[in-house]
Tab-separated table of C-alpha atoms and ligand atoms in Angstrom:
chain	number	residue	atom	x	y	z
A	28	MET	CA	-38.127	53.215	39.623
A	29	ARG	CA	-40.522	50.404	40.282
A	30	LEU	CA	-42.149	48.593	37.392
A	31	HIS	CA	-45.685	47.281	37.484
A	32	GLU	CA	-46.227	43.539	37.589
A	33	TYR	CA	-47.297	43.464	33.936
A	34	GLN	CA	-44.228	45.476	32.900
A	35	SER	CA	-41.948	43.214	34.916
A	36	LYS	CA	-43.578	40.219	33.270
A	37	GLU	CA	-42.948	41.732	29.838
A	38	VAL	CA	-39.279	41.839	30.783
A	39	PHE	CA	-39.503	38.227	31.970
A	40	ALA	CA	-41.241	37.114	28.781
A	41	SER	CA	-38.620	38.688	26.545
A	42	ASN	CA	-35.969	36.807	28.533
A	43	ASN	CA	-37.810	33.492	28.333
A	44	ILE	CA	-38.637	33.342	32.014
A	45	PRO	CA	-41.946	31.423	32.154
A	46	ILE	CA	-45.071	33.405	33.069
A	47	PRO	CA	-48.798	32.649	32.692
A	48	ARG	CA	-50.552	33.754	29.490
A	49	GLY	CA	-52.457	36.986	29.886
A	50	ARG	CA	-53.027	40.602	28.908
A	51	LEU	CA	-53.768	43.993	30.363
A	52	ALA	CA	-57.346	45.280	30.616
A	53	SER	CA	-58.519	48.766	31.467
A	54	THR	CA	-62.264	48.128	31.205
A	55	PRO	CA	-64.559	45.300	32.409
A	56	GLU	CA	-65.424	44.528	28.746
A	57	GLU	CA	-61.773	44.055	27.908
A	58	ALA	CA	-61.372	41.797	30.930
A	59	LYS	CA	-64.276	39.711	29.641
A	60	LEU	CA	-62.756	39.496	26.155
A	61	ILE	CA	-59.380	38.394	27.478
A	62	ALA	CA	-61.061	35.791	29.706
A	63	GLU	CA	-62.874	34.470	26.605
A	64	GLU	CA	-59.566	34.257	24.737
A	65	LEU	CA	-57.897	32.432	27.614
A	66	ASN	CA	-60.840	30.055	27.665
A	67	GLY	CA	-60.846	28.955	31.303
A	68	PRO	CA	-60.642	30.287	34.856
A	69	VAL	CA	-58.633	33.518	35.101
A	70	VAL	CA	-57.012	35.644	37.762
A	71	LEU	CA	-57.668	39.392	37.814
A	72	LYS	CA	-54.772	41.346	39.266
A	73	ALA	CA	-54.907	45.041	40.123
A	74	GLN	CA	-51.864	46.846	38.723
A	75	VAL	CA	-50.917	49.097	41.619
A	76	LEU	CA	-47.412	49.682	42.925
A	77	VAL	CA	-47.851	48.128	46.353
A	78	GLY	CA	-47.188	44.723	47.849
A	79	GLY	CA	-49.799	42.519	49.476
A	80	ARG	CA	-52.489	43.066	46.853
A	81	GLY	CA	-53.742	39.529	47.419
A	82	LYS	CA	-54.646	40.220	51.041
A	83	ALA	CA	-56.076	43.625	50.146
A	84	GLY	CA	-58.556	42.231	47.627
A	85	GLY	CA	-56.537	43.167	44.560
A	86	VAL	CA	-56.182	39.602	43.239
A	87	ARG	CA	-59.333	37.611	42.341
A	88	LEU	CA	-59.833	34.205	40.854
A	89	VAL	CA	-62.901	33.916	38.592
A	90	ASN	CA	-64.390	31.048	36.614
A	91	SER	CA	-66.121	32.584	33.608
A	92	PRO	CA	-65.829	35.579	31.253
A	93	GLU	CA	-69.070	36.978	32.740
A	94	GLU	CA	-67.685	36.735	36.248
A	95	ALA	CA	-64.454	38.313	35.017
A	96	GLU	CA	-66.421	41.293	33.719
A	97	GLU	CA	-68.393	41.596	36.934
A	98	GLU	CA	-65.368	41.393	39.246
A	99	ALA	CA	-63.271	43.639	37.005
A	100	ALA	CA	-65.972	46.306	37.303
A	101	LYS	CA	-65.646	46.102	41.080
A	102	ILE	CA	-61.849	46.393	41.176
A	103	LEU	CA	-61.387	48.966	38.404
A	104	GLY	CA	-62.007	52.453	39.630
A	105	ASN	CA	-61.756	51.213	43.183
A	106	ARG	CA	-58.728	51.461	45.419
A	107	VAL	CA	-56.257	48.856	46.617
A	108	LYS	CA	-54.400	50.051	49.694
A	109	ASP	CA	-55.565	53.541	48.860
A	110	ILE	CA	-54.189	53.555	45.316
A	111	PRO	CA	-56.726	53.877	42.501
A	112	VAL	CA	-56.754	50.886	40.150
A	113	ARG	CA	-56.453	51.953	36.512
A	114	CYS	CA	-55.833	48.566	34.939
A	115	LEU	CA	-55.894	44.852	35.572
A	116	LEU	CA	-53.725	42.019	34.431
A	117	VAL	CA	-55.994	39.190	33.295
A	118	GLU	CA	-54.142	35.883	33.356
A	119	GLU	CA	-54.939	32.223	32.996
A	120	ALA	CA	-55.381	30.743	36.471
A	121	VAL	CA	-52.615	28.326	37.338
A	122	HIS	CA	-52.989	25.226	39.508
A	123	ILE	CA	-50.400	25.602	42.210
A	124	GLN	CA	-48.565	22.785	43.964
A	125	GLN	CA	-46.068	24.896	45.820
A	126	GLU	CA	-45.317	28.607	46.202
A	127	ILE	CA	-41.627	29.499	46.380
A	128	TYR	CA	-40.133	32.874	47.172
A	129	PHE	CA	-37.280	33.968	44.940
A	130	GLY	CA	-35.500	37.311	44.992
A	131	MET	CA	-32.283	38.950	43.925
A	132	THR	CA	-31.095	42.192	45.438
A	133	MET	CA	-28.140	44.224	46.577
A	134	ASP	CA	-26.429	43.369	49.836
A	135	ARG	CA	-25.076	46.824	50.624
A	136	GLU	CA	-23.214	45.727	53.730
A	137	ASN	CA	-21.125	43.178	51.863
A	138	SER	CA	-21.082	44.947	48.477
A	139	GLU	CA	-22.499	41.890	46.781
A	140	ILE	CA	-25.565	40.731	44.988
A	141	VAL	CA	-27.574	38.262	47.008
A	142	MET	CA	-30.009	35.562	45.924
A	143	ILE	CA	-32.768	34.939	48.423
A	144	ALA	CA	-35.205	32.050	48.396
A	145	SER	CA	-37.654	30.218	50.592
A	146	ALA	CA	-39.674	27.061	50.150
A	147	GLU	CA	-42.575	28.837	51.829
A	148	GLY	CA	-43.272	31.706	49.469
A	149	GLY	CA	-46.577	33.445	48.889
A	150	VAL	CA	-48.508	36.092	50.721
A	151	ASP	CA	-47.107	35.245	54.176
A	152	ILE	CA	-43.428	35.688	53.389
A	153	GLU	CA	-43.047	38.645	55.789
A	154	GLU	CA	-44.435	36.512	58.619
A	155	ILE	CA	-41.971	33.751	57.761
A	156	ALA	CA	-39.075	36.192	57.637
A	157	ARG	CA	-40.048	37.413	61.092
A	158	LEU	CA	-40.952	34.147	62.815
A	159	SER	CA	-38.696	31.596	61.090
A	160	PRO	CA	-35.832	33.508	59.463
A	161	GLU	CA	-33.926	30.213	59.086
A	162	LYS	CA	-36.386	29.269	56.346
A	163	ILE	CA	-35.044	32.078	54.207
A	164	ILE	CA	-31.862	31.130	52.402
A	165	ARG	CA	-29.367	33.698	51.145
A	166	ILE	CA	-26.548	33.074	48.733
A	167	PRO	CA	-24.156	35.884	47.850
A	168	VAL	CA	-23.102	36.314	44.243
A	169	ASN	CA	-19.783	37.926	43.542
A	170	PRO	CA	-20.389	40.388	40.710
A	171	LEU	CA	-16.940	39.756	39.244
A	172	LEU	CA	-17.431	35.994	39.083
A	173	GLY	CA	-21.101	36.093	38.187
A	174	LEU	CA	-23.706	33.573	39.286
A	175	ARG	CA	-22.254	30.061	39.124
A	176	ASP	CA	-24.596	27.167	38.423
A	177	PHE	CA	-23.506	25.375	41.592
A	178	GLN	CA	-24.766	28.306	43.654
A	179	ALA	CA	-28.233	27.981	42.148
A	180	ARG	CA	-28.005	24.222	42.754
A	181	VAL	CA	-27.143	24.803	46.430
A	182	LEU	CA	-30.158	27.077	46.670
A	183	ALA	CA	-32.376	24.479	44.995
A	184	THR	CA	-31.160	21.853	47.474
A	185	ASP	CA	-31.640	24.123	50.477
A	186	ILE	CA	-35.233	24.958	49.613
A	187	GLU	CA	-35.883	21.358	48.575
A	188	ILE	CA	-36.887	21.875	44.987
A	189	PRO	CA	-37.491	18.435	43.417
A	190	ARG	CA	-34.429	17.253	41.571
A	191	SER	CA	-36.355	16.966	38.316
A	192	LEU	CA	-36.819	20.760	38.379
A	193	TRP	CA	-33.218	21.697	39.177
A	194	ARG	CA	-32.220	22.319	35.561
A	195	SER	CA	-35.175	24.576	35.003
A	196	PHE	CA	-34.621	26.371	38.352
A	197	ILE	CA	-30.962	27.015	37.550
A	198	THR	CA	-31.924	28.385	34.138
A	199	ILE	CA	-34.428	30.766	35.738
A	200	CYS	CA	-31.830	31.922	38.307
A	201	GLN	CA	-29.337	32.608	35.509
A	202	LYS	CA	-31.888	34.519	33.447
A	203	ILE	CA	-32.933	36.594	36.437
A	204	TYR	CA	-29.273	37.336	37.084
A	205	THR	CA	-28.848	38.468	33.467
A	206	VAL	CA	-31.856	40.793	33.729
A	207	TYR	CA	-30.606	42.036	37.103
A	208	GLN	CA	-27.293	43.056	35.562
A	209	GLN	CA	-28.427	44.275	32.155
A	210	LEU	CA	-31.325	46.354	33.398
A	211	ASP	CA	-29.374	47.865	36.336
A	212	THR	CA	-31.983	46.708	38.812
A	213	THR	CA	-31.707	46.889	42.580
A	214	LEU	CA	-34.381	44.256	43.150
A	215	ILE	CA	-36.059	41.477	41.252
A	216	GLU	CA	-38.611	39.501	43.188
A	217	ILE	CA	-40.790	36.572	42.200
A	218	ASN	CA	-43.271	35.800	44.921
A	219	PRO	CA	-44.594	33.304	44.263
A	220	LEU	CA	-42.464	31.314	41.871
A	221	VAL	CA	-44.728	28.281	41.656
A	222	ILE	CA	-44.482	24.626	40.884
A	223	THR	CA	-47.596	23.954	38.829
A	224	ASP	CA	-49.726	20.824	38.711
A	225	GLU	CA	-48.014	20.031	35.406
A	226	HIS	CA	-44.741	20.092	37.344
A	227	ARG	CA	-43.352	23.238	35.796
A	228	LEU	CA	-41.829	26.339	37.340
A	229	MET	CA	-43.620	29.603	36.595
A	230	ALA	CA	-43.382	33.204	37.816
A	231	LEU	CA	-46.879	34.094	39.055
A	232	ASP	CA	-45.876	37.493	40.364
A	233	ALA	CA	-43.061	39.817	39.349
A	234	LYS	CA	-41.488	42.909	40.816
A	235	ILE	CA	-38.579	44.831	39.343
A	236	ILE	CA	-36.976	47.982	40.694
A	237	ILE	CA	-34.529	49.807	38.427
A	238	ASP	CA	-31.820	52.017	39.884
A	239	ASP	CA	-32.902	55.599	39.104
A	240	ASN	CA	-29.282	56.593	38.682
A	241	ALA	CA	-28.903	54.133	35.812
A	242	LEU	CA	-32.110	55.059	34.007
A	243	PHE	CA	-30.235	57.139	31.452
A	244	ARG	CA	-28.897	53.848	30.129
A	245	HIS	CA	-32.419	52.533	29.592
A	246	PRO	CA	-34.333	55.190	27.677
A	247	ASP	CA	-36.992	52.624	26.732
A	248	MET	CA	-37.811	52.159	30.429
A	249	VAL	CA	-38.122	55.821	31.391
A	250	ASP	CA	-41.658	56.336	30.078
A	251	LYS	CA	-42.882	53.214	31.850
A	252	ARG	CA	-42.806	55.138	35.106
A	253	ASP	CA	-46.148	55.398	36.872
A	254	THR	CA	-46.162	58.500	39.053
A	255	SER	CA	-49.765	58.150	40.258
A	256	ALA	CA	-48.688	56.850	43.663
A	257	GLU	CA	-45.674	59.135	44.101
A	258	ALA	CA	-45.499	62.191	46.322
A	259	PRO	CA	-46.010	65.360	44.204
A	260	GLU	CA	-42.801	66.950	45.483
A	261	GLU	CA	-40.802	63.939	44.307
A	262	ILE	CA	-42.282	64.217	40.813
A	263	GLU	CA	-41.531	67.944	40.793
A	264	ALA	CA	-37.948	67.351	42.003
A	265	ARG	CA	-37.311	64.782	39.296
A	266	LYS	CA	-38.621	67.168	36.641
A	267	PHE	CA	-35.926	69.675	37.591
A	268	GLY	CA	-33.169	67.101	38.071
A	269	LEU	CA	-33.038	67.588	41.840
A	270	ALA	CA	-32.266	64.758	44.229
A	271	TYR	CA	-34.872	65.180	46.974
A	272	ILE	CA	-35.670	62.929	49.904
A	273	LYS	CA	-38.148	63.946	52.564
A	274	LEU	CA	-37.077	63.386	56.166
A	275	ASP	CA	-38.854	63.992	59.466
A	276	GLY	CA	-37.046	67.024	60.922
A	277	ASN	CA	-37.907	70.711	60.599
A	278	ILE	CA	-34.830	72.323	59.005
A	279	GLY	CA	-35.139	72.458	55.235
A	280	CYS	CA	-31.806	72.047	53.440
A	281	LEU	CA	-30.827	73.265	50.000
A	282	VAL	CA	-27.320	72.210	49.044
A	283	ASN	CA	-25.297	71.642	45.904
A	284	GLY	CA	-23.579	68.275	45.769
A	285	ALA	CA	-24.554	65.038	47.474
A	286	GLY	CA	-21.465	64.957	49.702
A	287	LEU	CA	-21.967	68.517	50.862
A	288	ALA	CA	-25.653	67.771	51.464
A	289	MET	CA	-24.678	64.829	53.702
A	290	ALA	CA	-22.118	66.944	55.559
A	291	THR	CA	-24.707	69.687	56.028
A	292	MET	CA	-27.179	67.224	57.496
A	293	ASP	CA	-24.485	65.858	59.823
A	294	ILE	CA	-23.624	69.311	61.107
A	295	ILE	CA	-27.278	70.168	61.662
A	296	GLN	CA	-27.616	66.993	63.751
A	297	GLN	CA	-24.414	67.796	65.604
A	298	GLN	CA	-25.830	71.202	66.510
A	299	GLY	CA	-28.898	69.504	67.938
A	300	GLY	CA	-31.253	70.043	64.996
A	301	ARG	CA	-33.044	67.731	62.601
A	302	PRO	CA	-33.048	68.089	58.815
A	303	ALA	CA	-36.439	68.111	57.075
A	304	ASN	CA	-35.003	66.788	53.852
A	305	PHE	CA	-32.027	65.891	51.764
A	306	LEU	CA	-31.866	68.076	48.685
A	307	ASP	CA	-29.015	68.176	46.217
A	308	ILE	CA	-29.514	70.717	43.440
A	309	GLY	CA	-26.487	69.299	41.647
A	310	GLY	CA	-23.564	70.987	39.945
A	311	GLY	CA	-23.997	74.020	37.700
A	312	ALA	CA	-27.452	74.744	39.105
A	313	ASN	CA	-29.142	77.857	37.709
A	314	ALA	CA	-31.692	80.265	39.160
A	315	GLU	CA	-34.581	78.183	37.828
A	316	LYS	CA	-33.406	75.033	39.615
A	317	VAL	CA	-32.873	76.959	42.839
A	318	ALA	CA	-36.399	78.333	42.541
A	319	ALA	CA	-37.897	74.860	42.054
A	320	ALA	CA	-35.916	73.543	45.021
A	321	LEU	CA	-37.098	76.378	47.255
A	322	ARG	CA	-40.716	75.849	46.231
A	323	ILE	CA	-40.458	72.159	47.121
A	324	ILE	CA	-38.878	72.866	50.519
A	325	LEU	CA	-41.348	75.608	51.413
A	326	ALA	CA	-44.327	73.483	50.402
A	327	ASP	CA	-43.473	71.150	53.310
A	328	PRO	CA	-45.456	72.349	56.352
A	329	GLN	CA	-42.899	70.730	58.679
A	330	VAL	CA	-40.197	73.164	57.588
A	331	ASP	CA	-39.599	75.842	60.245
A	332	THR	CA	-36.399	77.263	58.849
A	333	VAL	CA	-34.285	76.848	55.710
A	334	LEU	CA	-30.544	76.398	55.536
A	335	ILE	CA	-28.962	77.030	52.158
A	336	ASN	CA	-25.398	75.847	51.773
A	337	ILE	CA	-23.730	76.462	48.424
A	338	PHE	CA	-20.181	75.761	47.450
A	339	GLY	CA	-19.588	77.694	44.249
A	340	GLY	CA	-17.480	75.881	41.702
A	341	ILE	CA	-19.152	75.543	38.364
A	342	THR	CA	-22.242	76.758	40.220
A	343	ARG	CA	-22.001	80.526	40.582
A	344	CYS	CA	-22.955	82.068	43.912
A	345	ASP	CA	-24.482	85.168	42.289
A	346	GLU	CA	-26.723	83.001	40.116
A	347	VAL	CA	-27.893	81.090	43.195
A	348	ALA	CA	-28.412	84.326	45.140
A	349	ASN	CA	-30.516	85.666	42.273
A	350	GLY	CA	-32.569	82.482	42.262
A	351	ILE	CA	-33.202	82.775	46.010
A	352	GLN	CA	-34.033	86.453	45.871
A	353	GLN	CA	-36.362	86.119	42.870
A	354	THR	CA	-38.184	83.134	44.299
A	355	LEU	CA	-38.764	84.820	47.635
A	356	GLN	CA	-40.414	87.677	45.786
A	357	THR	CA	-42.978	85.276	44.367
A	358	ILE	CA	-43.593	83.073	47.422
A	359	GLU	CA	-45.290	84.354	50.518
A	360	THR	CA	-43.426	82.804	53.466
A	361	GLU	CA	-42.710	83.495	57.099
A	362	VAL	CA	-39.999	80.865	57.256
A	363	PRO	CA	-36.608	82.340	58.179
A	364	PHE	CA	-33.545	81.631	56.030
A	365	VAL	CA	-29.864	81.193	56.732
A	366	ILE	CA	-27.578	81.236	53.729
A	367	ARG	CA	-23.966	80.329	53.337
A	368	LEU	CA	-22.321	80.944	49.993
A	369	VAL	CA	-18.648	80.345	49.309
A	370	GLY	CA	-16.630	80.005	46.113
A	371	THR	CA	-17.160	81.375	42.628
A	372	ASN	CA	-18.636	84.911	42.655
A	373	GLU	CA	-19.245	84.764	46.379
A	374	THR	CA	-18.834	88.531	46.880
A	375	GLU	CA	-21.445	89.311	44.230
A	376	GLY	CA	-23.751	86.650	45.672
A	377	ARG	CA	-23.510	88.002	49.187
A	378	GLN	CA	-24.165	91.512	47.963
A	379	ILE	CA	-27.389	90.381	46.276
A	380	LEU	CA	-28.506	88.704	49.509
A	381	ALA	CA	-27.530	91.685	51.639
A	382	ASP	CA	-29.521	93.990	49.350
A	383	ALA	CA	-32.519	91.689	49.835
A	384	ASP	CA	-32.022	91.663	53.645
A	385	LEU	CA	-31.345	87.937	53.712
A	386	PRO	CA	-29.081	86.681	56.518
A	387	THR	CA	-25.803	85.062	55.544
A	388	ALA	CA	-23.252	83.067	57.510
A	389	ASP	CA	-19.523	82.710	56.886
A	390	THR	CA	-18.990	79.117	57.908
A	391	LEU	CA	-21.119	76.013	57.744
A	392	GLN	CA	-20.809	75.620	61.508
A	393	GLU	CA	-22.170	79.099	62.039
A	394	ALA	CA	-24.943	78.623	59.472
A	395	ALA	CA	-26.066	75.364	61.073
A	396	ALA	CA	-26.009	76.894	64.560
A	397	MET	CA	-28.134	79.813	63.325
A	398	ALA	CA	-30.618	77.512	61.609
A	399	VAL	CA	-30.949	75.296	64.680
A	400	ALA	CA	-31.382	78.306	66.953
A	401	ARG	CA	-34.118	79.682	64.720
A	402	ALA	CA	-35.909	76.351	64.504
A	403	LYS	CA	-35.754	76.039	68.309
A	404	ALA	CA	-36.926	79.582	68.850
A	405	LEU	CA	-39.922	78.776	66.667
A	406	VAL	CA	-40.658	75.531	68.490
A	407	ALA	CA	-40.408	77.219	71.902
B	501	GDP	P1	-49.418	40.133	45.890
B	501	GDP	O1	-50.319	39.758	47.026
B	501	GDP	O2	-49.513	41.598	45.559
B	501	GDP	O3	-48.007	39.708	46.103
B	501	GDP	O4	-49.982	39.389	44.577
B	501	GDP	P2	-49.592	37.951	43.958
B	501	GDP	O5	-49.517	38.081	42.504
B	501	GDP	O6	-48.407	37.374	44.620
B	501	GDP	O7	-50.861	37.063	44.297
B	501	GDP	C1	-51.196	36.768	45.631
B	501	GDP	C2	-51.575	35.304	45.765
B	501	GDP	O8	-52.660	35.001	44.909
B	501	GDP	C3	-50.475	34.339	45.357
B	501	GDP	O9	-49.546	34.121	46.390
B	501	GDP	C4	-51.286	33.095	45.032
B	501	GDP	O10	-51.531	32.362	46.216
B	501	GDP	C5	-52.591	33.659	44.521
B	501	GDP	N1	-52.616	33.542	43.061
B	501	GDP	C6	-52.141	34.405	42.139
B	501	GDP	N2	-52.280	33.930	40.881
B	501	GDP	C7	-52.866	32.713	41.001
B	501	GDP	C8	-53.279	31.690	40.096
B	501	GDP	O11	-53.135	31.789	38.874
B	501	GDP	N3	-53.842	30.578	40.608
B	501	GDP	C9	-54.023	30.401	41.945
B	501	GDP	N4	-54.573	29.285	42.386
B	501	GDP	N5	-53.642	31.341	42.843
B	501	GDP	C10	-53.084	32.465	42.394
B	502	MN	MN1	-46.695	38.441	45.300
């Protein structure tokens, strides 16, 4: 779950990480009022969940409250990178001496947290990463040892932060590390972290991504989610507790258990097919969940055939079969199905499917082969 800039900055503020003064506005009048309060030039920043707002016209520097109102009217209700802008962060404009990139994220390959920084932060960081990757410094942090001050000092040296700011830089690194751990984030990014004219470090931008799987530990964060830029099927899947990821193949998959879902996708690939999605309905799934999952899969126009692979444990095969059969009575679809049910109440489940004239397979291999053959027959 990605937080908005203003939400990320709230997290920063409550952890004493320095940010500019400012507030959220949802109308041009409010923007004007905040600009009056701040009493000086302000920056208007569209709160949309995309990067590169600056280059897309979503960040504007203005000199007076009147101008703030005028510009806010232009941005609000408009789109930045195709996302409608509902609110703006109005902040005091900061005089920048240098823009630094600072990030903390997961290094999956090495099972470590990694701190990333560059002396040349700002809107061109992607360019720099591509053209001069040596300007991007990475320092791994062992999660058992935690972030040691010397590591932040090495980073400060490498990106040539003036010595007088080392203490303050190290403090910011440590605070970011604390937030990273406590909030179960997978990414915290400050781009730019600036050195101001008054020779202070300040986070001008902020991006936090929280691990969805850890959200249950942060109930206060859950309702901060902004779904306006999310795909409707992902919102629907979350509502029913389904893990759904859209892929680019044409065989829709409905499976219980993440491991089984992976194995199912592997076998489809092995048989020469391509999965249209990853979908784990989870353990103990009932007819209602199965129905929601089927609706999501069938709503994808790329899906030519559906492979259902259920291993009944706590999940009962007859319950799943009922869910499939009932849903197919309510949805008009030409898409062929292949279903494999094994485990708890498998005989009852198969009987329900047989009564509804739905094809079943005995093994996963066989089910995958049938699904691939059907998808190919449709393509041909
Ligand atoms: P992004 O493009 O979505 O990453 O939005 P940012 O918040 O990073 O802003 C983009 C750029 O706008 C920054 O890299 C700065 O160069 C500039 N900017 C943002 N806030 C200020 C400010 O207060 N003063 C000045 N002078 N520039 C700013
Ligand atoms: Mn930025």
